[in-house]
Amino acid sequence: MTEEAELRDKIVRMGALLYNRQLAHGSAGNLSVRLDDGSILVTPTNSSLGFLDPARISKVSPTGELLAGDPPSKEAFFHLAVYEERPTARAVVHLHSTYSVAVSCLCHDNTDNVLPPLTAYHVMRVGKLPLLKYFRPGDRALAEAVRLAARDHRAMLLANHGPIVSGKTLEEAIYAYEELEETSKLFFLLGDRKTSPLSLEEVAELNAAFPS
């Protein structure tokens, strides 16, 4: 089986996994992977991640030209922006999962990092999580904001929308996304109780031991 065929099948499997875990709903959210030749496989527009067809997954050039499959998600352009800025990224996950979206709807005094370092695994897999300002769905101006954030972050949060998470593999990106959602859930469960997030020294130690 070719690399492309294997990755098409993997997108279908992982899409169904996310859908069954209720991290994806309806036709919201999209997944992409980058092939060795630089082209991108991305879920089609108006498709449900729970019911994907490997043959219909979109294949686009690095500039977004459709090469095969159905028309890509209308949000494929910000996947391309992440790949442009992160040479080691081979996958991007964007979903509208409940707790992460809830965090994106809050007012934050500091938008450079909108979730506290509650666990070591959040620090290792997600890192700092900047909040980007609101753009309407499909607004191409979002690409530049995503590109700027992607230079220094493997994950980001779109205001009133949801997260974008990249990884070296589709599995890595999905595991990081799940960690982000679980940390968001912890954030709301803890509420205004006095908490003990990791210290700056502890975060620095993790970053040195597990560089991204």
Tab-separated table of C-alpha atoms in Angstrom:
chain	number	residue	atom	x	y	z
A	1	MET	CA	0.000	0.000	0.000
A	2	THR	CA	1.316	3.475	-0.861
A	3	GLU	CA	1.964	6.183	1.706
A	4	GLU	CA	-1.036	8.108	0.403
A	5	ALA	CA	-3.398	5.125	0.618
A	6	GLU	CA	-2.224	4.340	4.155
A	7	LEU	CA	-2.768	7.927	5.271
A	8	ARG	CA	-6.196	8.113	3.644
A	9	ASP	CA	-7.211	5.035	5.635
A	10	LYS	CA	-5.676	6.465	8.813
A	11	ILE	CA	-7.639	9.721	8.450
A	12	VAL	CA	-10.842	7.681	8.171
A	13	ARG	CA	-10.002	5.610	11.269
A	14	MET	CA	-8.948	8.570	13.358
A	15	GLY	CA	-11.908	10.653	12.225
A	16	ALA	CA	-14.277	7.905	13.377
A	17	LEU	CA	-12.389	7.646	16.679
A	18	LEU	CA	-12.773	11.375	17.358
A	19	TYR	CA	-16.434	11.287	16.336
A	20	ASN	CA	-17.193	8.319	18.600
A	21	ARG	CA	-15.431	10.032	21.497
A	22	GLN	CA	-17.733	13.023	20.910
A	23	LEU	CA	-14.815	15.335	20.171
A	24	ALA	CA	-16.293	15.953	16.704
A	25	HIS	CA	-19.937	16.456	15.812
A	26	GLY	CA	-22.002	17.042	12.692
A	27	SER	CA	-19.803	18.258	9.861
A	28	ALA	CA	-17.632	20.421	12.146
A	29	GLY	CA	-13.855	20.065	12.307
A	30	ASN	CA	-11.186	18.887	9.903
A	31	LEU	CA	-8.016	16.791	9.770
A	32	SER	CA	-5.036	16.966	7.440
A	33	VAL	CA	-1.712	15.226	6.857
A	34	ARG	CA	1.276	16.221	4.745
A	35	LEU	CA	2.708	13.684	2.291
A	36	ASP	CA	6.403	13.276	1.539
A	37	ASP	CA	6.014	15.168	-1.747
A	38	GLY	CA	4.585	18.212	0.090
A	39	SER	CA	0.971	17.728	-0.991
A	40	ILE	CA	-1.747	17.687	1.672
A	41	LEU	CA	-4.593	15.275	2.366
A	42	VAL	CA	-7.473	17.103	4.092
A	43	THR	CA	-11.026	16.160	4.961
A	44	PRO	CA	-13.590	17.429	2.428
A	45	THR	CA	-15.973	20.313	2.922
A	46	ASN	CA	-19.259	19.494	4.685
A	47	SER	CA	-18.045	16.006	5.619
A	48	SER	CA	-18.576	14.301	8.972
A	49	LEU	CA	-15.431	12.927	10.574
A	50	GLY	CA	-17.443	9.902	11.632
A	51	PHE	CA	-18.336	8.839	8.093
A	52	LEU	CA	-15.376	9.592	5.834
A	53	ASP	CA	-14.647	7.805	2.540
A	54	PRO	CA	-10.895	7.398	1.904
A	55	ALA	CA	-11.316	7.854	-1.860
A	56	ARG	CA	-13.119	11.179	-1.409
A	57	ILE	CA	-10.603	12.791	0.941
A	58	SER	CA	-9.218	15.901	-0.722
A	59	LYS	CA	-5.645	16.103	-1.954
A	60	VAL	CA	-4.319	19.616	-2.466
A	61	SER	CA	-1.017	21.192	-3.435
A	62	PRO	CA	0.937	23.271	-0.879
A	63	THR	CA	-0.772	26.330	-2.396
A	64	GLY	CA	-4.252	24.838	-2.066
A	65	GLU	CA	-4.900	23.652	-5.633
A	66	LEU	CA	-7.222	20.618	-5.692
A	67	LEU	CA	-5.350	17.592	-7.065
A	68	ALA	CA	-7.767	14.755	-6.284
A	69	GLY	CA	-10.882	13.883	-4.303
A	70	ASP	CA	-13.746	16.133	-3.248
A	71	PRO	CA	-13.361	19.896	-2.667
A	72	PRO	CA	-11.442	20.460	0.576
A	73	SER	CA	-12.725	21.936	3.809
A	74	LYS	CA	-13.232	25.687	3.589
A	75	GLU	CA	-10.747	25.880	6.468
A	76	ALA	CA	-7.968	24.059	4.610
A	77	PHE	CA	-6.192	27.383	4.063
A	78	PHE	CA	-5.184	27.668	7.717
A	79	HIS	CA	-3.877	24.095	7.685
A	80	LEU	CA	-1.602	25.189	4.835
A	81	ALA	CA	-0.486	28.199	6.878
A	82	VAL	CA	0.595	25.918	9.733
A	83	TYR	CA	2.566	23.674	7.372
A	84	GLU	CA	4.319	26.706	5.853
A	85	GLU	CA	5.601	27.796	9.256
A	86	ARG	CA	6.269	24.422	10.866
A	87	PRO	CA	8.494	22.276	8.608
A	88	THR	CA	8.361	19.307	11.005
A	89	ALA	CA	4.548	19.293	11.195
A	90	ARG	CA	2.993	16.421	9.275
A	91	ALA	CA	-0.562	16.660	10.637
A	92	VAL	CA	-3.075	19.271	11.776
A	93	VAL	CA	-6.228	18.705	13.826
A	94	HIS	CA	-8.996	21.286	14.155
A	95	LEU	CA	-12.174	20.421	16.071
A	96	HIS	CA	-14.992	22.203	17.888
A	97	SER	CA	-14.936	20.146	21.089
A	98	THR	CA	-17.055	21.505	23.921
A	99	TYR	CA	-14.626	22.435	26.692
A	100	SER	CA	-11.919	23.878	24.443
A	101	VAL	CA	-14.481	25.994	22.602
A	102	ALA	CA	-15.828	27.154	25.969
A	103	VAL	CA	-12.337	28.380	26.891
A	104	SER	CA	-12.228	30.237	23.554
A	105	CYS	CA	-15.421	32.115	24.477
A	106	LEU	CA	-14.109	33.457	27.802
A	107	CYS	CA	-12.538	36.867	28.367
A	108	HIS	CA	-8.826	36.453	29.140
A	109	ASP	CA	-6.536	39.070	30.661
A	110	ASN	CA	-3.554	37.464	28.946
A	111	THR	CA	-4.153	35.970	25.492
A	112	ASP	CA	-0.565	34.701	25.160
A	113	ASN	CA	-1.407	31.551	27.119
A	114	VAL	CA	-5.023	30.980	28.129
A	115	LEU	CA	-4.743	27.694	30.067
A	116	PRO	CA	-2.650	27.235	33.208
A	117	PRO	CA	-0.033	24.447	33.317
A	118	LEU	CA	-2.184	22.141	35.411
A	119	THR	CA	-0.435	18.897	34.378
A	120	ALA	CA	2.939	17.851	33.025
A	121	TYR	CA	1.284	16.252	29.990
A	122	HIS	CA	-0.416	19.488	28.996
A	123	VAL	CA	2.957	21.240	29.100
A	124	MET	CA	4.658	18.460	27.113
A	125	ARG	CA	1.989	17.912	24.454
A	126	VAL	CA	0.334	21.313	24.111
A	127	GLY	CA	2.664	23.930	25.541
A	128	LYS	CA	1.632	27.563	25.609
A	129	LEU	CA	-1.824	28.109	24.111
A	130	PRO	CA	-2.347	31.584	22.591
A	131	LEU	CA	-5.846	32.881	21.850
A	132	LEU	CA	-6.248	34.438	18.394
A	133	LYS	CA	-8.909	37.081	17.836
A	134	TYR	CA	-12.238	36.187	16.246
A	135	PHE	CA	-12.529	35.787	12.473
A	136	ARG	CA	-15.697	34.661	10.718
A	137	PRO	CA	-15.495	31.091	9.336
A	138	GLY	CA	-13.749	31.065	5.979
A	139	ASP	CA	-12.168	34.512	6.415
A	140	ARG	CA	-8.792	34.245	4.647
A	141	ALA	CA	-7.336	36.895	6.968
A	142	LEU	CA	-7.231	34.142	9.577
A	143	ALA	CA	-4.394	32.481	7.650
A	144	GLU	CA	-1.925	35.241	8.526
A	145	ALA	CA	-2.877	35.172	12.210
A	146	VAL	CA	-2.462	31.383	12.279
A	147	ARG	CA	0.861	31.626	10.428
A	148	LEU	CA	2.239	34.090	12.983
A	149	ALA	CA	1.127	31.977	15.944
A	150	ALA	CA	2.434	28.747	14.384
A	151	ARG	CA	5.992	30.097	14.307
A	152	ASP	CA	6.298	29.557	18.069
A	153	HIS	CA	3.369	27.319	19.007
A	154	ARG	CA	2.211	23.841	18.079
A	155	ALA	CA	-1.292	24.632	19.344
A	156	MET	CA	-3.485	27.714	19.320
A	157	LEU	CA	-7.073	28.628	20.111
A	158	LEU	CA	-9.350	30.569	17.752
A	159	ALA	CA	-11.698	32.892	19.645
A	160	ASN	CA	-15.320	31.668	19.691
A	161	HIS	CA	-14.305	28.798	17.437
A	162	GLY	CA	-11.867	26.137	18.686
A	163	PRO	CA	-8.291	24.814	18.705
A	164	ILE	CA	-5.771	24.109	15.969
A	165	VAL	CA	-3.134	21.538	16.962
A	166	SER	CA	-0.198	20.288	14.873
A	167	GLY	CA	2.091	17.307	15.293
A	168	LYS	CA	4.809	15.240	13.648
A	169	THR	CA	2.222	12.514	13.014
A	170	LEU	CA	-1.560	12.385	12.979
A	171	GLU	CA	-1.493	10.338	16.173
A	172	GLU	CA	0.723	12.904	17.911
A	173	ALA	CA	-1.554	15.776	16.889
A	174	ILE	CA	-4.662	13.912	18.062
A	175	TYR	CA	-3.129	12.938	21.409
A	176	ALA	CA	-2.141	16.572	21.962
A	177	TYR	CA	-5.647	17.700	21.031
A	178	GLU	CA	-7.172	15.251	23.508
A	179	GLU	CA	-4.800	16.519	26.208
A	180	LEU	CA	-5.910	20.085	25.472
A	181	GLU	CA	-9.576	19.132	25.760
A	182	GLU	CA	-8.986	17.315	29.042
A	183	THR	CA	-7.067	20.286	30.468
A	184	SER	CA	-9.930	22.563	29.418
A	185	LYS	CA	-12.325	20.248	31.245
A	186	LEU	CA	-10.116	20.376	34.370
A	187	PHE	CA	-10.044	24.165	34.095
A	188	PHE	CA	-13.829	24.334	34.406
A	189	LEU	CA	-14.078	21.573	37.036
A	190	LEU	CA	-11.622	23.432	39.263
A	191	GLY	CA	-13.371	26.746	38.687
A	192	ASP	CA	-12.441	29.409	41.211
A	193	ARG	CA	-10.997	26.921	43.712
A	194	LYS	CA	-7.434	27.534	44.823
A	195	THR	CA	-5.219	25.443	42.541
A	196	SER	CA	-1.553	24.527	42.362
A	197	PRO	CA	-0.379	24.749	38.726
A	198	LEU	CA	3.173	23.814	37.827
A	199	SER	CA	5.745	26.479	38.643
A	200	LEU	CA	7.861	28.280	36.065
A	201	GLU	CA	10.811	26.158	37.166
A	202	GLU	CA	8.845	22.933	36.758
A	203	VAL	CA	7.635	23.996	33.314
A	204	ALA	CA	11.187	24.878	32.271
A	205	GLU	CA	12.412	21.476	33.489
A	206	LEU	CA	9.761	19.714	31.381
A	207	ASN	CA	10.592	21.778	28.312
A	208	ALA	CA	14.272	20.922	28.685
A	209	ALA	CA	13.570	17.216	29.168
A	210	PHE	CA	10.921	16.962	26.439
A	211	PRO	CA	11.685	19.591	23.741
A	212	SER	CA	8.983	20.014	21.099
